[in-house]
Structure formats: C-alpha cells, structure tokens
C-alpha cells in the first residue's frame, strides 16, 4: 500500500487538503469570540437565515472532512474495522448534536426520539431505497452476505423495539435502557470485529463486474496523521453543535413546525457524507460495503444515542421521551419487517428499492402533514 508523504515537504498542499478542518476551527473561533453574542437576538429573519446557512455549511464541510479521514483509515484497516470506524465517527457527531439540541433552549423531551426515528427512516428506507434502486438499474441484481445483514437487522430490531416502542407501552427504568443497549451493541461489535468477521466482508458471489476500485481518489497518509486530523475536524463539529442547537430551537418555535422537524434537520445534516459513501458503493457494485455503512450507522445511532441521552438526562434532570406514537410504531414495524424479508434473499433488485422509498415517502408525510 502506497502512503503519500507530500504534506511533509509541501505545506501549502497540506493546508489546501485540510480546508474542512481549518474552516471548521475558524468558524468555532469566530462564534466563540466576536460572534459570542450573535445568537442573543434572532428576531431578524434575514440574520437568522445567514447564521443558519453559515453554521450548516461549516458543520457539513467538517463532517465531509471527518468522513474522508475515516474512509482513508477504512482502506488501511480493511473490513470490518474500516466501516465500523466510519459509522462510529459519523454517529458520534450525530449524538453530540442530539444532546446539544435536546438540552438547550426549550429542550423538547422528544428531540432524541425524533432524531433516532428520523435516522432509522432515512437509513433503512431512504438510503437503502436509493442504493437498491441505483444498484438495480446499473447492475440488475447485486449480492450481499446474508449472515451479516441479518445479524445487523436482528440487533436493530431488538434495540428499536426496546427503546422506541416499549417506552410507549409501559414505564421503562433508565438503567435498563442503558444496560440493554450497551450489552447488545457491545456484543455485536465483538461479533463483528473478532468472532465472525467474515459475516461483514464482501460476499464472494458479488457480481462478475465487481472490480477493485482502488483508493477512490483518496490520498493515503500515515495512520497517526488521519487519526489526528479526524479528531481535530470532529472537534469543530462538537463545539459548533451547541450554537447550531440554538438556531434549530428558535427556528422550530418561530415557524410553529413540529418538533420532529428539528430531529430531521440534524439527521439530514450529519448523514450527508455517509449518504454519498453508501450510494457510491452501491453504484460501484459493492453492495456489502453499502449495507455495512447503512446498517452499521443505524445500529450505532441507537446503540450510542440511547445511553448518551439517558445518562445526560439523569445528570441534568431534563426529561427525555423515547416512545413513538402509534403512526411511528406502524412505520417502524413495517420498515423492520420489509428489511428482514429482503435480507433473507441474499440479492437485491429495483422492486425492493421502490418499496423502501415508498415507506420513506410515508415517513415524510407524517413529518410535514
């Protein structure tokens, strides 16, 4: 594997290649110094829009930077460690933003639930649907490892039911939710990285037109470099999350929009880089890679968000509501059922993609109507 070291002798190349990091850190410096009072008065809609678009762009740019370094490490580490690192990095940013929005301003108790539900719907319906449709139109049929996908979906189904459905039906002690998510997610990570790595590697029966796509335009540098820049770039997202939470809270209240809109905005913003990676993999006939990204991110969202938000709730005394309403429970149940049925076949086609996209349209209907 060739490791590029040009950044050691060409500082300008290094500075240009890490613009996502510098823009993120510059925005942090700006917001915490001269812009420390910019969020005090958001009554002017033009000023609000400027701040919202500016912070959104900075966070999105930084998120793409985090994803780029995670992708480089993924290539160097191989599967399943690479995809696991990517999903944990992206989900970590998402959890920070969920906690920031949930415990700022009016602190709507359903923000964490709405964001988790939005992520599940976006990932398992919107993103899966697009990946299957694009892959089906390009390659007709694609193949994946049944054991890996069903393992993902089994844990996703269990955790979704325990955290998004059970609290609707009965009071659930916080310690139980924390323990259940940590035990199941931790055990899954052990299965994925140690005992059964083969479940999550590219299926040997992947189409004949599957090729080695190399580094996909990425420049690989020493591992410590990518780790350091990944953490530094992610730091800007973490620090800007609190500021962005104020804007989301104000916008939702001023527009009279449903609280679920805030969760949807967070999910769309943070998941954008991951969406590009998953769709690109499907178009290149690497459906196992696409599935690992999508299902891994969905599982990580629940496995990391529930303990994080629940612990934060216990520490701050702010209430958190996790149970979905009846419509949400129906859509979640249909999504998980269809996903499990499709995973049992080991191959994909455009019909499966259209089914998931239809369910995603139904989810959007519940948010906007």
XYZ file of C-alpha atoms in Angstrom:
369
model
C 0.000 0.000 0.000
C 1.485 3.353 -1.043
C 1.441 6.054 1.635
C 1.759 9.631 0.383
C 4.039 11.929 2.401
C 3.911 15.083 0.288
C 2.432 17.071 3.148
C 5.806 16.833 4.892
C 7.574 18.802 2.177
C 4.728 20.857 0.712
C 2.974 22.829 3.470
C 0.614 24.556 1.019
C -0.593 21.173 -0.251
C -1.243 20.127 3.320
C -3.150 23.333 4.100
C -5.312 23.052 0.980
C -6.115 19.391 1.539
C -7.389 20.062 5.077
C -9.624 23.056 4.345
C -12.576 21.316 6.034
C -10.649 21.284 9.299
C -9.467 24.891 9.036
C -12.907 26.219 8.062
C -14.485 24.376 10.975
C -11.933 25.639 13.501
C -12.107 29.184 12.114
C -15.901 29.135 12.494
C -15.516 27.919 16.077
C -13.055 30.732 16.821
C -15.405 33.252 15.216
C -18.512 32.057 17.102
C -16.791 31.935 20.485
C -15.073 35.337 20.236
C -16.524 38.209 18.202
C -19.670 36.217 17.461
C -20.371 35.146 21.034
C -23.495 37.365 21.183
C -24.734 36.838 17.625
C -27.325 34.323 18.811
C -28.779 36.576 21.519
C -31.282 38.244 19.190
C -32.608 36.167 16.286
C -35.760 38.190 15.672
C -34.492 39.385 12.271
C -35.290 36.523 9.831
C -32.528 37.526 7.405
C -29.915 37.469 10.177
C -31.269 34.128 11.371
C -31.061 32.700 7.842
C -27.465 33.919 7.394
C -26.366 32.304 10.647
C -28.280 29.101 9.939
C -26.833 28.671 6.455
C -23.328 29.633 7.596
C -23.218 27.191 10.506
C -24.867 24.462 8.411
C -22.208 24.873 5.714
C -19.347 24.817 8.242
C -20.683 21.720 10.027
C -21.394 19.939 6.742
C -17.925 20.735 5.373
C -16.318 19.498 8.581
C -18.475 16.352 8.501
C -17.208 15.577 4.990
C -13.669 16.089 6.280
C -14.248 13.608 9.110
C -15.702 11.116 6.646
C -12.717 11.495 4.285
C -10.225 10.645 7.003
C -12.426 7.793 8.214
C -12.545 6.448 4.644
C -8.737 6.593 4.411
C -8.397 4.681 7.662
C -11.057 2.253 6.431
C -8.940 1.415 3.384
C -5.836 0.976 5.517
C -7.526 -1.099 8.234
C -9.730 -3.223 5.962
C -13.166 -4.647 6.669
C -14.988 -4.730 9.013
C -12.859 -2.271 11.010
C -12.947 0.383 8.318
C -16.707 0.607 8.015
C -17.071 0.406 11.801
C -14.749 3.385 12.216
C -16.696 5.382 9.623
C -20.081 4.701 11.229
C -18.863 5.427 14.763
C -17.242 8.703 13.641
C -20.382 9.951 11.906
C -22.695 8.709 14.661
C -20.504 10.354 17.286
C -21.110 13.735 15.649
C -24.807 12.983 15.454
C -25.071 12.046 19.145
C -23.309 15.268 20.164
C -25.798 17.319 18.146
C -28.773 15.386 19.542
C -27.650 16.010 23.117
C -26.961 19.681 22.350
C -30.432 20.265 20.875
C -32.253 18.128 23.453
C -30.800 20.042 26.402
C -30.706 23.603 25.061
C -33.335 26.297 24.823
C -36.799 24.882 25.381
C -35.237 21.428 25.476
C -38.025 19.450 23.841
C -38.041 15.992 25.505
C -38.800 14.239 22.198
C -35.838 15.557 20.177
C -33.679 12.479 20.828
C -36.523 10.139 19.934
C -37.445 12.080 16.802
C -33.839 12.198 15.632
C -33.286 8.470 16.193
C -36.525 7.703 14.385
C -35.560 10.041 11.540
C -32.177 8.337 11.208
C -33.786 4.881 11.101
C -36.267 6.001 8.450
C -33.655 7.864 6.393
C -31.174 4.991 6.567
C -33.377 1.908 6.296
C -35.865 3.400 3.814
C -34.495 6.486 2.060
C -30.860 5.456 1.769
C -31.462 1.726 1.329
C -34.119 2.518 -1.265
C -31.784 4.756 -3.265
C -28.913 2.278 -3.041
C -31.091 -0.616 -4.207
C -32.657 1.426 -7.000
C -29.340 2.779 -8.319
C -27.640 -0.594 -7.934
C -30.534 -2.388 -9.609
C -30.695 -0.002 -12.556
C -26.921 -0.223 -13.043
C -26.213 -3.888 -12.313
C -29.671 -5.528 -12.442
C -29.014 -7.738 -9.395
C -26.499 -7.356 -6.563
C -25.413 -9.725 -3.830
C -24.560 -9.432 -0.151
C -23.654 -11.598 2.825
C -26.919 -12.844 4.373
C -25.349 -13.615 7.766
C -24.007 -10.082 8.143
C -27.196 -8.277 7.135
C -29.480 -10.449 9.247
C -27.144 -10.001 12.236
C -27.352 -6.239 11.816
C -31.127 -6.251 11.470
C -31.715 -8.619 14.385
C -29.948 -6.267 16.793
C -31.526 -3.167 15.183
C -34.979 -4.737 15.574
C -34.390 -5.651 19.240
C -32.975 -2.245 20.179
C -35.629 -0.349 18.198
C -38.385 -2.236 19.980
C -36.847 -1.769 23.431
C -36.077 1.949 23.031
C -38.756 3.308 20.666
C -41.784 1.049 21.227
C -41.619 -0.402 24.761
C -41.455 3.057 26.485
C -44.759 3.873 24.759
C -46.446 0.847 26.332
C -45.002 0.961 29.861
C -42.570 2.933 32.043
C -39.049 1.608 31.457
C -36.304 2.235 34.046
C -33.444 4.299 32.547
C -30.840 1.844 33.841
C -32.492 -0.945 31.834
C -32.309 1.025 28.577
C -28.658 1.907 29.206
C -27.719 -1.676 30.093
C -29.672 -3.253 27.223
C -28.181 -1.005 24.536
C -24.614 -1.284 25.859
C -24.774 -5.081 26.216
C -26.365 -5.753 22.811
C -24.310 -3.204 20.885
C -21.095 -4.206 22.662
C -21.706 -7.884 21.959
C -22.436 -7.110 18.318
C -19.149 -5.222 17.995
C -17.353 -8.263 19.391
C -19.048 -10.484 16.805
C -18.268 -8.033 14.002
C -14.614 -7.442 14.834
C -13.482 -10.760 16.344
C -15.562 -13.928 16.262
C -17.364 -13.597 12.916
C -15.587 -11.010 10.775
C -16.457 -12.976 7.650
C -20.139 -12.102 8.049
C -19.397 -8.480 7.213
C -16.893 -8.820 4.396
C -17.754 -8.595 0.720
C -19.733 -11.630 -0.420
C -17.723 -13.966 -2.643
C -20.676 -14.195 -5.021
C -20.702 -10.471 -5.761
C -21.360 -9.777 -9.428
C -18.856 -10.590 -12.128
C -18.479 -6.920 -12.905
C -17.251 -6.134 -9.409
C -13.766 -4.704 -9.696
C -11.090 -3.314 -7.459
C -11.810 0.381 -7.263
C -8.555 1.280 -5.537
C -8.493 4.237 -3.228
C -11.403 6.080 -4.911
C -9.359 9.277 -5.316
C -8.233 9.379 -1.670
C -4.645 10.166 -0.723
C -3.465 7.755 1.947
C -1.078 9.112 4.548
C 0.282 7.632 7.800
C -2.394 6.408 10.221
C -1.477 8.860 13.028
C -1.991 11.727 10.564
C -5.521 10.607 9.663
C -6.435 9.907 13.299
C -5.205 13.334 14.429
C -6.990 15.240 11.643
C -10.165 13.198 12.099
C -10.312 14.110 15.798
C -9.379 17.732 15.184
C -12.022 18.138 12.473
C -14.640 16.386 14.599
C -13.827 18.794 17.439
C -15.188 21.701 15.389
C -18.484 19.829 14.858
C -18.747 19.141 18.585
C -18.098 22.782 19.522
C -20.475 24.173 16.885
C -23.273 21.771 17.837
C -24.322 23.847 20.848
C -24.540 27.018 18.735
C -26.463 25.235 15.985
C -28.884 23.850 18.592
C -29.948 27.399 19.477
C -30.789 28.079 15.813
C -32.799 24.871 15.439
C -34.729 25.540 18.637
C -35.543 29.111 17.545
C -36.493 28.115 14.010
C -38.845 25.323 15.083
C -40.557 27.578 17.637
C -40.904 30.562 15.308
C -42.289 28.552 12.393
C -44.600 26.537 14.605
C -43.112 23.446 12.979
C -43.440 20.025 14.599
C -40.624 19.139 16.979
C -39.792 16.194 14.695
C -38.547 18.738 12.149
C -35.558 19.502 14.365
C -34.639 15.833 14.524
C -34.972 15.510 10.764
C -32.678 18.514 10.179
C -29.984 17.062 12.439
C -30.203 13.675 10.728
C -30.012 15.116 7.206
C -27.082 17.409 8.042
C -24.870 14.817 9.734
C -25.767 11.877 7.493
C -24.992 13.680 4.220
C -21.376 12.433 3.880
C -22.394 8.902 4.781
C -25.181 9.013 2.201
C -22.642 9.806 -0.515
C -20.375 6.927 0.552
C -23.206 4.370 0.617
C -24.706 5.444 -2.724
C -21.278 5.456 -4.384
C -20.558 1.943 -3.119
C -23.887 0.657 -4.481
C -23.219 2.226 -7.877
C -19.801 0.507 -7.960
C -21.447 -2.876 -7.308
C -20.119 -3.088 -3.750
C -23.440 -3.718 -2.062
C -21.873 -5.331 1.000
C -19.889 -2.158 1.652
C -23.048 -0.072 1.183
C -25.026 -2.301 3.561
C -22.266 -2.215 6.162
C -22.330 1.590 6.131
C -26.119 1.953 6.236
C -26.945 -0.772 8.745
C -23.883 -0.018 10.855
C -24.856 3.654 11.131
C -28.442 2.769 12.045
C -27.303 0.400 14.778
C -24.658 2.809 16.075
C -27.224 5.604 16.268
C -29.438 3.630 18.636
C -26.569 1.947 20.466
C -24.780 5.235 21.196
C -27.643 7.748 21.372
C -29.804 5.977 23.953
C -27.065 5.600 26.588
C -25.702 9.089 25.864
C -29.045 10.885 26.050
C -30.308 8.831 29.007
C -27.162 9.468 31.053
C -27.297 13.185 30.172
C -30.945 13.237 31.244
C -30.123 11.671 34.612
C -27.265 14.121 35.179
C -29.217 17.263 34.223
C -32.693 16.304 35.395
C -34.165 17.061 31.953
C -36.891 14.682 30.860
C -36.433 12.541 27.755
C -39.321 10.844 25.978
C -38.410 7.849 23.801
C -41.689 6.085 22.953
C -43.106 6.677 19.457
C -46.728 7.450 18.700
C -48.967 4.875 17.012
C -48.144 6.046 13.470
C -44.430 5.916 14.194
C -44.725 2.408 15.623
C -46.550 1.247 12.486
C -43.941 2.728 10.121
C -41.058 1.361 12.204
C -42.621 -2.113 12.291
C -43.219 -2.146 8.536
C -39.668 -0.953 7.871
C -38.083 -3.643 10.031
C -40.340 -6.375 8.611
C -39.578 -5.460 4.984
C -35.859 -5.135 5.772
C -35.734 -8.608 7.328
C -37.636 -10.126 4.389
C -35.284 -8.533 1.860
C -32.204 -9.556 3.862
C -33.241 -13.208 3.702
C -32.829 -13.366 -0.090
C -29.117 -12.508 -0.392
C -29.723 -10.483 -3.556
C -31.285 -7.139 -4.442
C -33.428 -5.637 -7.204
C -35.218 -2.382 -8.007
C -38.590 -3.553 -6.582
C -37.063 -3.735 -3.111
C -35.720 -0.223 -3.584
C -39.122 1.158 -4.585
C -40.789 -0.441 -1.556
C -38.345 1.238 0.805
C -38.672 4.592 -0.955
C -42.464 4.380 -0.638
C -42.143 3.820 3.103
C -39.759 6.780 3.260
C -42.334 8.965 1.494
C -44.895 7.890 4.090
C -42.482 8.922 6.851
C -42.019 12.383 5.293
C -45.782 12.680 5.117
C -46.028 12.197 8.890
C -43.418 14.928 9.486
C -44.806 17.637 7.205
C -48.544 16.995 7.357
